[in-house]
Amino acid sequence: MTPVSVMKEPTSFIQLLGNGSSRCSFEFFPPKSEEELPKVKATLRRYTAQRPCFMTVTYGAGGGTRHLTRELTTFIQKDLGIPAVAHLTCVGHSREEIDKILDEYETLGIRYILALRGDPDNEEGVFRPHPEGFSCARDLVAHIQQRRTFSIAVAGYPEGHPEAQSRTEELEYLRQKIEAGAEIILTQLFFDADAYLAFVGDARDVGITAPIIPGIMPIGNVKQLKKFTVMCGATIPDKIVGDLEDIASDKEAVRAYGVKAAVELCEVLMANGVPAIHFYTLNKSKQVEAICEQLRDKRIGITGNREEF
């Protein structure tokens, strides 16, 4: 496969979203070992057919999979020719270590960062900043922005961050992350379009003008669904709960339902003019491929001409 040139100089998320070539992006996570890398890379190659505007790679708690995040990020950008976004968290890192990571990405030509505080890396589930590091994503964004070489994305929570004291407090903090230098917002998963639309409306009311890209995770496993919704502060609509109760023991039926529910959600979102849709793939391809195919069949375009990157 001949790589497509992604960028000749630092580009911004805004330019990626505005080039008219694609309205979808995908998240992947690094494997636990190098032996699993070929399988993950094969999955990434499959996703090039969807012509994403970018792909993101997560970062384990404390950077335990840091070298594999770097490996996949480089593979996406240099081998697949797709803009790669590296997740970067505050967990377990001093400022000096963060700078070394950023130096590595600069050397590799990676210019897109998703800046996050990160999940706690202890059994108590309480975030404790590194004594010489950053205590929140806002400060991490401000630090990265000082380099003027990265385009930065941050996370948003349509139904509220599990640790947030109030909607007002959370929106103010999100505004501060944008003011610190972030360009776009990628939301955590949700299953109710109204929750996302209300979140966008509230964000606009407090002066946040950055693009807010909805994050969609197809339902593929009932147990896993419950786990992720608790982690992300999301709720499962009563209709989905009821529908899943009837098919919970049938894995294929659950997956098919997950595709159907995601397509319906994407239809509503696209009709309301979202800038793009970000899919949480969980390193699987069949469900998201089916979703993209069904959206194309409905003439709802979320993909474009990859040669335009």
PDB file of C-alpha atoms in Angstrom, residues 46-226:
ATOM      1  CA  ARG A  46      -9.089  -2.271   7.283  1.00  0.00           C
ATOM      2  CA  TYR A  47     -10.240   1.092   8.576  1.00  0.00           C
ATOM      3  CA  THR A  48      -8.442   3.000   5.836  1.00  0.00           C
ATOM      4  CA  ALA A  49     -11.318   1.971   3.555  1.00  0.00           C
ATOM      5  CA  GLN A  50     -13.554   4.301   5.594  1.00  0.00           C
ATOM      6  CA  ARG A  51     -11.300   7.250   4.699  1.00  0.00           C
ATOM      7  CA  PRO A  52     -11.136   8.762   8.203  1.00  0.00           C
ATOM      8  CA  CYS A  53      -9.980  12.329   8.711  1.00  0.00           C
ATOM      9  CA  PHE A  54      -7.850  11.069  11.620  1.00  0.00           C
ATOM     10  CA  MET A  55      -7.245   8.108  13.933  1.00  0.00           C
ATOM     11  CA  THR A  56      -6.470   8.314  17.646  1.00  0.00           C
ATOM     12  CA  VAL A  57      -4.463   5.953  19.854  1.00  0.00           C
ATOM     13  CA  THR A  58      -5.057   5.739  23.599  1.00  0.00           C
ATOM     14  CA  TYR A  59      -2.463   5.889  26.340  1.00  0.00           C
ATOM     15  CA  GLY A  60      -2.503   3.447  29.260  1.00  0.00           C
ATOM     16  CA  ALA A  61      -2.581   4.548  32.879  1.00  0.00           C
ATOM     17  CA  GLY A  62       0.864   5.800  33.782  1.00  0.00           C
ATOM     18  CA  GLY A  63       2.023   5.278  30.218  1.00  0.00           C
ATOM     19  CA  GLY A  64       2.369   1.509  30.609  1.00  0.00           C
ATOM     20  CA  THR A  65       1.856   1.038  26.882  1.00  0.00           C
ATOM     21  CA  ARG A  66       3.653   4.224  25.899  1.00  0.00           C
ATOM     22  CA  HIS A  67       6.026   2.605  23.391  1.00  0.00           C
ATOM     23  CA  LEU A  68       3.131   0.752  21.749  1.00  0.00           C
ATOM     24  CA  THR A  69       1.098   3.949  21.536  1.00  0.00           C
ATOM     25  CA  ARG A  70       4.067   5.523  19.775  1.00  0.00           C
ATOM     26  CA  GLU A  71       4.420   2.497  17.482  1.00  0.00           C
ATOM     27  CA  LEU A  72       0.777   2.559  16.381  1.00  0.00           C
ATOM     28  CA  THR A  73       0.659   6.335  16.049  1.00  0.00           C
ATOM     29  CA  THR A  74       3.700   6.262  13.782  1.00  0.00           C
ATOM     30  CA  PHE A  75       2.245   3.359  11.781  1.00  0.00           C
ATOM     31  CA  ILE A  76      -1.010   5.246  11.197  1.00  0.00           C
ATOM     32  CA  GLN A  77       0.715   8.372   9.995  1.00  0.00           C
ATOM     33  CA  LYS A  78       3.712   7.048   8.084  1.00  0.00           C
ATOM     34  CA  ASP A  79       2.467   3.685   6.770  1.00  0.00           C
ATOM     35  CA  LEU A  80      -1.247   4.330   6.343  1.00  0.00           C
ATOM     36  CA  GLY A  81      -0.929   8.005   5.445  1.00  0.00           C
ATOM     37  CA  ILE A  82      -3.677   9.107   7.824  1.00  0.00           C
ATOM     38  CA  PRO A  83      -3.329  11.926  10.379  1.00  0.00           C
ATOM     39  CA  ALA A  84      -2.545  10.288  13.719  1.00  0.00           C
ATOM     40  CA  VAL A  85      -3.617  11.656  17.093  1.00  0.00           C
ATOM     41  CA  ALA A  86      -1.681  10.544  20.171  1.00  0.00           C
ATOM     42  CA  HIS A  87      -3.449  10.523  23.527  1.00  0.00           C
ATOM     43  CA  LEU A  88      -1.383  12.055  26.312  1.00  0.00           C
ATOM     44  CA  THR A  89      -2.319  11.998  29.994  1.00  0.00           C
ATOM     45  CA  CYS A  90      -1.055  13.581  33.194  1.00  0.00           C
ATOM     46  CA  VAL A  91      -1.077  10.280  35.090  1.00  0.00           C
ATOM     47  CA  GLY A  92       2.257   9.260  36.559  1.00  0.00           C
ATOM     48  CA  HIS A  93       4.373  11.757  34.612  1.00  0.00           C
ATOM     49  CA  SER A  94       6.550  14.676  35.624  1.00  0.00           C
ATOM     50  CA  ARG A  95       6.758  17.723  33.376  1.00  0.00           C
ATOM     51  CA  GLU A  96      10.181  16.574  32.256  1.00  0.00           C
ATOM     52  CA  GLU A  97       8.771  13.208  31.179  1.00  0.00           C
ATOM     53  CA  ILE A  98       5.910  14.907  29.347  1.00  0.00           C
ATOM     54  CA  ASP A  99       8.436  17.050  27.496  1.00  0.00           C
ATOM     55  CA  LYS A 100      10.424  13.976  26.465  1.00  0.00           C
ATOM     56  CA  ILE A 101       7.266  12.395  25.059  1.00  0.00           C
ATOM     57  CA  LEU A 102       6.425  15.562  23.151  1.00  0.00           C
ATOM     58  CA  ASP A 103       9.992  15.718  21.845  1.00  0.00           C
ATOM     59  CA  GLU A 104       9.575  12.175  20.515  1.00  0.00           C
ATOM     60  CA  TYR A 105       6.340  13.053  18.742  1.00  0.00           C
ATOM     61  CA  GLU A 106       7.882  16.163  17.213  1.00  0.00           C
ATOM     62  CA  THR A 107      10.768  14.084  15.884  1.00  0.00           C
ATOM     63  CA  LEU A 108       8.330  11.534  14.433  1.00  0.00           C
ATOM     64  CA  GLY A 109       6.255  14.240  12.774  1.00  0.00           C
ATOM     65  CA  ILE A 110       3.184  13.664  14.944  1.00  0.00           C
ATOM     66  CA  ARG A 111       1.377  16.975  15.325  1.00  0.00           C
ATOM     67  CA  TYR A 112      -1.969  16.036  16.881  1.00  0.00           C
ATOM     68  CA  ILE A 113      -2.488  15.429  20.609  1.00  0.00           C
ATOM     69  CA  LEU A 114      -5.578  14.518  22.632  1.00  0.00           C
ATOM     70  CA  ALA A 115      -4.717  15.973  26.039  1.00  0.00           C
ATOM     71  CA  LEU A 116      -6.367  14.276  29.025  1.00  0.00           C
ATOM     72  CA  ARG A 117      -5.974  14.195  32.762  1.00  0.00           C
ATOM     73  CA  GLY A 118      -6.255  10.409  32.606  1.00  0.00           C
ATOM     74  CA  ASP A 119      -7.905   7.784  34.779  1.00  0.00           C
ATOM     75  CA  PRO A 120      -6.557   7.111  38.288  1.00  0.00           C
ATOM     76  CA  ASP A 121      -3.857   4.442  38.345  1.00  0.00           C
ATOM     77  CA  ASN A 122      -4.557   3.140  41.838  1.00  0.00           C
ATOM     78  CA  GLU A 123      -7.019   0.761  43.491  1.00  0.00           C
ATOM     79  CA  GLU A 124      -8.813   3.579  45.315  1.00  0.00           C
ATOM     80  CA  GLY A 125      -9.797   5.165  42.020  1.00  0.00           C
ATOM     81  CA  VAL A 126      -8.592   8.590  43.178  1.00  0.00           C
ATOM     82  CA  PHE A 127      -6.475  10.744  40.873  1.00  0.00           C
ATOM     83  CA  ARG A 128      -3.208  11.820  42.434  1.00  0.00           C
ATOM     84  CA  PRO A 129      -1.019  14.074  40.300  1.00  0.00           C
ATOM     85  CA  HIS A 130       2.684  13.457  40.003  1.00  0.00           C
ATOM     86  CA  PRO A 131       4.444  15.826  42.453  1.00  0.00           C
ATOM     87  CA  GLU A 132       6.357  17.342  39.544  1.00  0.00           C
ATOM     88  CA  GLY A 133       3.611  16.976  36.976  1.00  0.00           C
ATOM     89  CA  PHE A 134       0.220  18.391  36.017  1.00  0.00           C
ATOM     90  CA  SER A 135      -2.951  18.122  38.061  1.00  0.00           C
ATOM     91  CA  CYS A 136      -5.439  18.593  35.228  1.00  0.00           C
ATOM     92  CA  ALA A 137      -5.880  18.536  31.458  1.00  0.00           C
ATOM     93  CA  ARG A 138      -6.153  22.332  31.292  1.00  0.00           C
ATOM     94  CA  ASP A 139      -2.605  22.762  32.574  1.00  0.00           C
ATOM     95  CA  LEU A 140      -1.360  20.024  30.247  1.00  0.00           C
ATOM     96  CA  VAL A 141      -2.981  21.796  27.289  1.00  0.00           C
ATOM     97  CA  ALA A 142      -1.369  25.105  28.250  1.00  0.00           C
ATOM     98  CA  HIS A 143       2.025  23.431  28.513  1.00  0.00           C
ATOM     99  CA  ILE A 144       1.737  21.718  25.118  1.00  0.00           C
ATOM    100  CA  GLN A 145       0.480  24.911  23.500  1.00  0.00           C
ATOM    101  CA  GLN A 146       3.667  26.753  24.499  1.00  0.00           C
ATOM    102  CA  ARG A 147       5.510  24.768  21.837  1.00  0.00           C
ATOM    103  CA  ARG A 148       3.285  26.051  19.017  1.00  0.00           C
ATOM    104  CA  THR A 149       3.877  22.799  17.126  1.00  0.00           C
ATOM    105  CA  PHE A 150       0.838  20.697  18.091  1.00  0.00           C
ATOM    106  CA  SER A 151      -2.867  20.887  17.398  1.00  0.00           C
ATOM    107  CA  ILE A 152      -4.697  19.880  20.575  1.00  0.00           C
ATOM    108  CA  ALA A 153      -8.017  18.164  21.265  1.00  0.00           C
ATOM    109  CA  VAL A 154      -9.670  17.694  24.660  1.00  0.00           C
ATOM    110  CA  ALA A 155     -12.503  15.575  26.050  1.00  0.00           C
ATOM    111  CA  GLY A 156     -16.075  16.621  26.784  1.00  0.00           C
ATOM    112  CA  TYR A 157     -18.789  14.836  28.768  1.00  0.00           C
ATOM    113  CA  PRO A 158     -22.333  15.316  27.402  1.00  0.00           C
ATOM    114  CA  GLU A 159     -23.894  13.908  30.574  1.00  0.00           C
ATOM    115  CA  GLY A 160     -21.289  15.228  32.978  1.00  0.00           C
ATOM    116  CA  HIS A 161     -17.919  14.008  34.203  1.00  0.00           C
ATOM    117  CA  PRO A 162     -18.388  11.524  37.087  1.00  0.00           C
ATOM    118  CA  GLU A 163     -16.316  13.800  39.355  1.00  0.00           C
ATOM    119  CA  ALA A 164     -17.928  17.112  38.358  1.00  0.00           C
ATOM    120  CA  GLN A 165     -19.741  19.019  41.103  1.00  0.00           C
ATOM    121  CA  SER A 166     -22.108  20.812  38.732  1.00  0.00           C
ATOM    122  CA  ARG A 167     -22.826  21.443  35.065  1.00  0.00           C
ATOM    123  CA  THR A 168     -21.821  25.077  35.496  1.00  0.00           C
ATOM    124  CA  GLU A 169     -18.456  24.144  36.997  1.00  0.00           C
ATOM    125  CA  GLU A 170     -17.791  21.565  34.308  1.00  0.00           C
ATOM    126  CA  LEU A 171     -18.602  23.902  31.423  1.00  0.00           C
ATOM    127  CA  GLU A 172     -16.385  26.604  32.902  1.00  0.00           C
ATOM    128  CA  TYR A 173     -13.522  24.131  33.099  1.00  0.00           C
ATOM    129  CA  LEU A 174     -14.135  23.035  29.498  1.00  0.00           C
ATOM    130  CA  ARG A 175     -14.042  26.691  28.447  1.00  0.00           C
ATOM    131  CA  GLN A 176     -10.711  27.063  30.231  1.00  0.00           C
ATOM    132  CA  LYS A 177      -9.282  24.086  28.333  1.00  0.00           C
ATOM    133  CA  ILE A 178     -10.212  25.755  25.051  1.00  0.00           C
ATOM    134  CA  GLU A 179      -8.757  29.078  26.193  1.00  0.00           C
ATOM    135  CA  ALA A 180      -5.548  27.263  27.147  1.00  0.00           C
ATOM    136  CA  GLY A 181      -5.082  26.210  23.529  1.00  0.00           C
ATOM    137  CA  ALA A 182      -7.327  23.277  22.612  1.00  0.00           C
ATOM    138  CA  GLU A 183      -8.962  23.442  19.173  1.00  0.00           C
ATOM    139  CA  ILE A 184     -11.658  20.784  19.268  1.00  0.00           C
ATOM    140  CA  ILE A 185     -13.646  18.710  21.750  1.00  0.00           C
ATOM    141  CA  LEU A 186     -14.191  14.958  21.404  1.00  0.00           C
ATOM    142  CA  THR A 187     -17.054  13.769  23.577  1.00  0.00           C
ATOM    143  CA  GLN A 188     -17.254  10.653  25.646  1.00  0.00           C
ATOM    144  CA  LEU A 189     -19.786   8.066  24.557  1.00  0.00           C
ATOM    145  CA  PHE A 190     -23.536   8.638  24.877  1.00  0.00           C
ATOM    146  CA  PHE A 191     -26.680   6.960  23.545  1.00  0.00           C
ATOM    147  CA  ASP A 192     -29.178   9.810  23.562  1.00  0.00           C
ATOM    148  CA  ALA A 193     -28.821  12.473  20.876  1.00  0.00           C
ATOM    149  CA  ASP A 194     -30.685  14.967  23.063  1.00  0.00           C
ATOM    150  CA  ALA A 195     -27.938  14.703  25.693  1.00  0.00           C
ATOM    151  CA  TYR A 196     -25.316  15.693  23.126  1.00  0.00           C
ATOM    152  CA  LEU A 197     -27.413  18.493  21.624  1.00  0.00           C
ATOM    153  CA  ALA A 198     -28.139  19.932  25.076  1.00  0.00           C
ATOM    154  CA  PHE A 199     -24.432  19.776  25.906  1.00  0.00           C
ATOM    155  CA  VAL A 200     -23.531  21.661  22.737  1.00  0.00           C
ATOM    156  CA  GLY A 201     -26.193  24.266  23.461  1.00  0.00           C
ATOM    157  CA  ASP A 202     -24.938  24.776  27.003  1.00  0.00           C
ATOM    158  CA  ALA A 203     -21.345  25.019  25.772  1.00  0.00           C
ATOM    159  CA  ARG A 204     -22.274  27.689  23.246  1.00  0.00           C
ATOM    160  CA  ASP A 205     -24.111  29.610  25.965  1.00  0.00           C
ATOM    161  CA  VAL A 206     -20.888  29.970  27.978  1.00  0.00           C
ATOM    162  CA  GLY A 207     -18.881  31.102  24.970  1.00  0.00           C
ATOM    163  CA  ILE A 208     -17.333  27.837  23.766  1.00  0.00           C
ATOM    164  CA  THR A 209     -17.190  28.002  19.973  1.00  0.00           C
ATOM    165  CA  ALA A 210     -14.846  25.062  19.286  1.00  0.00           C
ATOM    166  CA  PRO A 211     -16.193  22.137  17.231  1.00  0.00           C
ATOM    167  CA  ILE A 212     -17.705  19.463  19.483  1.00  0.00           C
ATOM    168  CA  ILE A 213     -17.420  16.040  17.864  1.00  0.00           C
ATOM    169  CA  PRO A 214     -19.749  13.343  19.221  1.00  0.00           C
ATOM    170  CA  GLY A 215     -18.150  10.083  20.346  1.00  0.00           C
ATOM    171  CA  ILE A 216     -20.064   6.913  19.472  1.00  0.00           C
ATOM    172  CA  MET A 217     -19.427   3.415  20.811  1.00  0.00           C
ATOM    173  CA  PRO A 218     -21.476   0.629  19.207  1.00  0.00           C
ATOM    174  CA  ILE A 219     -23.166  -1.675  21.710  1.00  0.00           C
ATOM    175  CA  GLY A 220     -21.483  -5.054  21.348  1.00  0.00           C
ATOM    176  CA  ASN A 221     -21.642  -6.584  24.801  1.00  0.00           C
ATOM    177  CA  VAL A 222     -24.163  -5.860  27.563  1.00  0.00           C
ATOM    178  CA  LYS A 223     -21.698  -6.314  30.444  1.00  0.00           C
ATOM    179  CA  GLN A 224     -19.115  -4.138  28.726  1.00  0.00           C
ATOM    180  CA  LEU A 225     -21.761  -1.513  27.981  1.00  0.00           C
ATOM    181  CA  LYS A 226     -22.617  -1.160  31.665  1.00  0.00           C
TER     182      LYS A 226
END
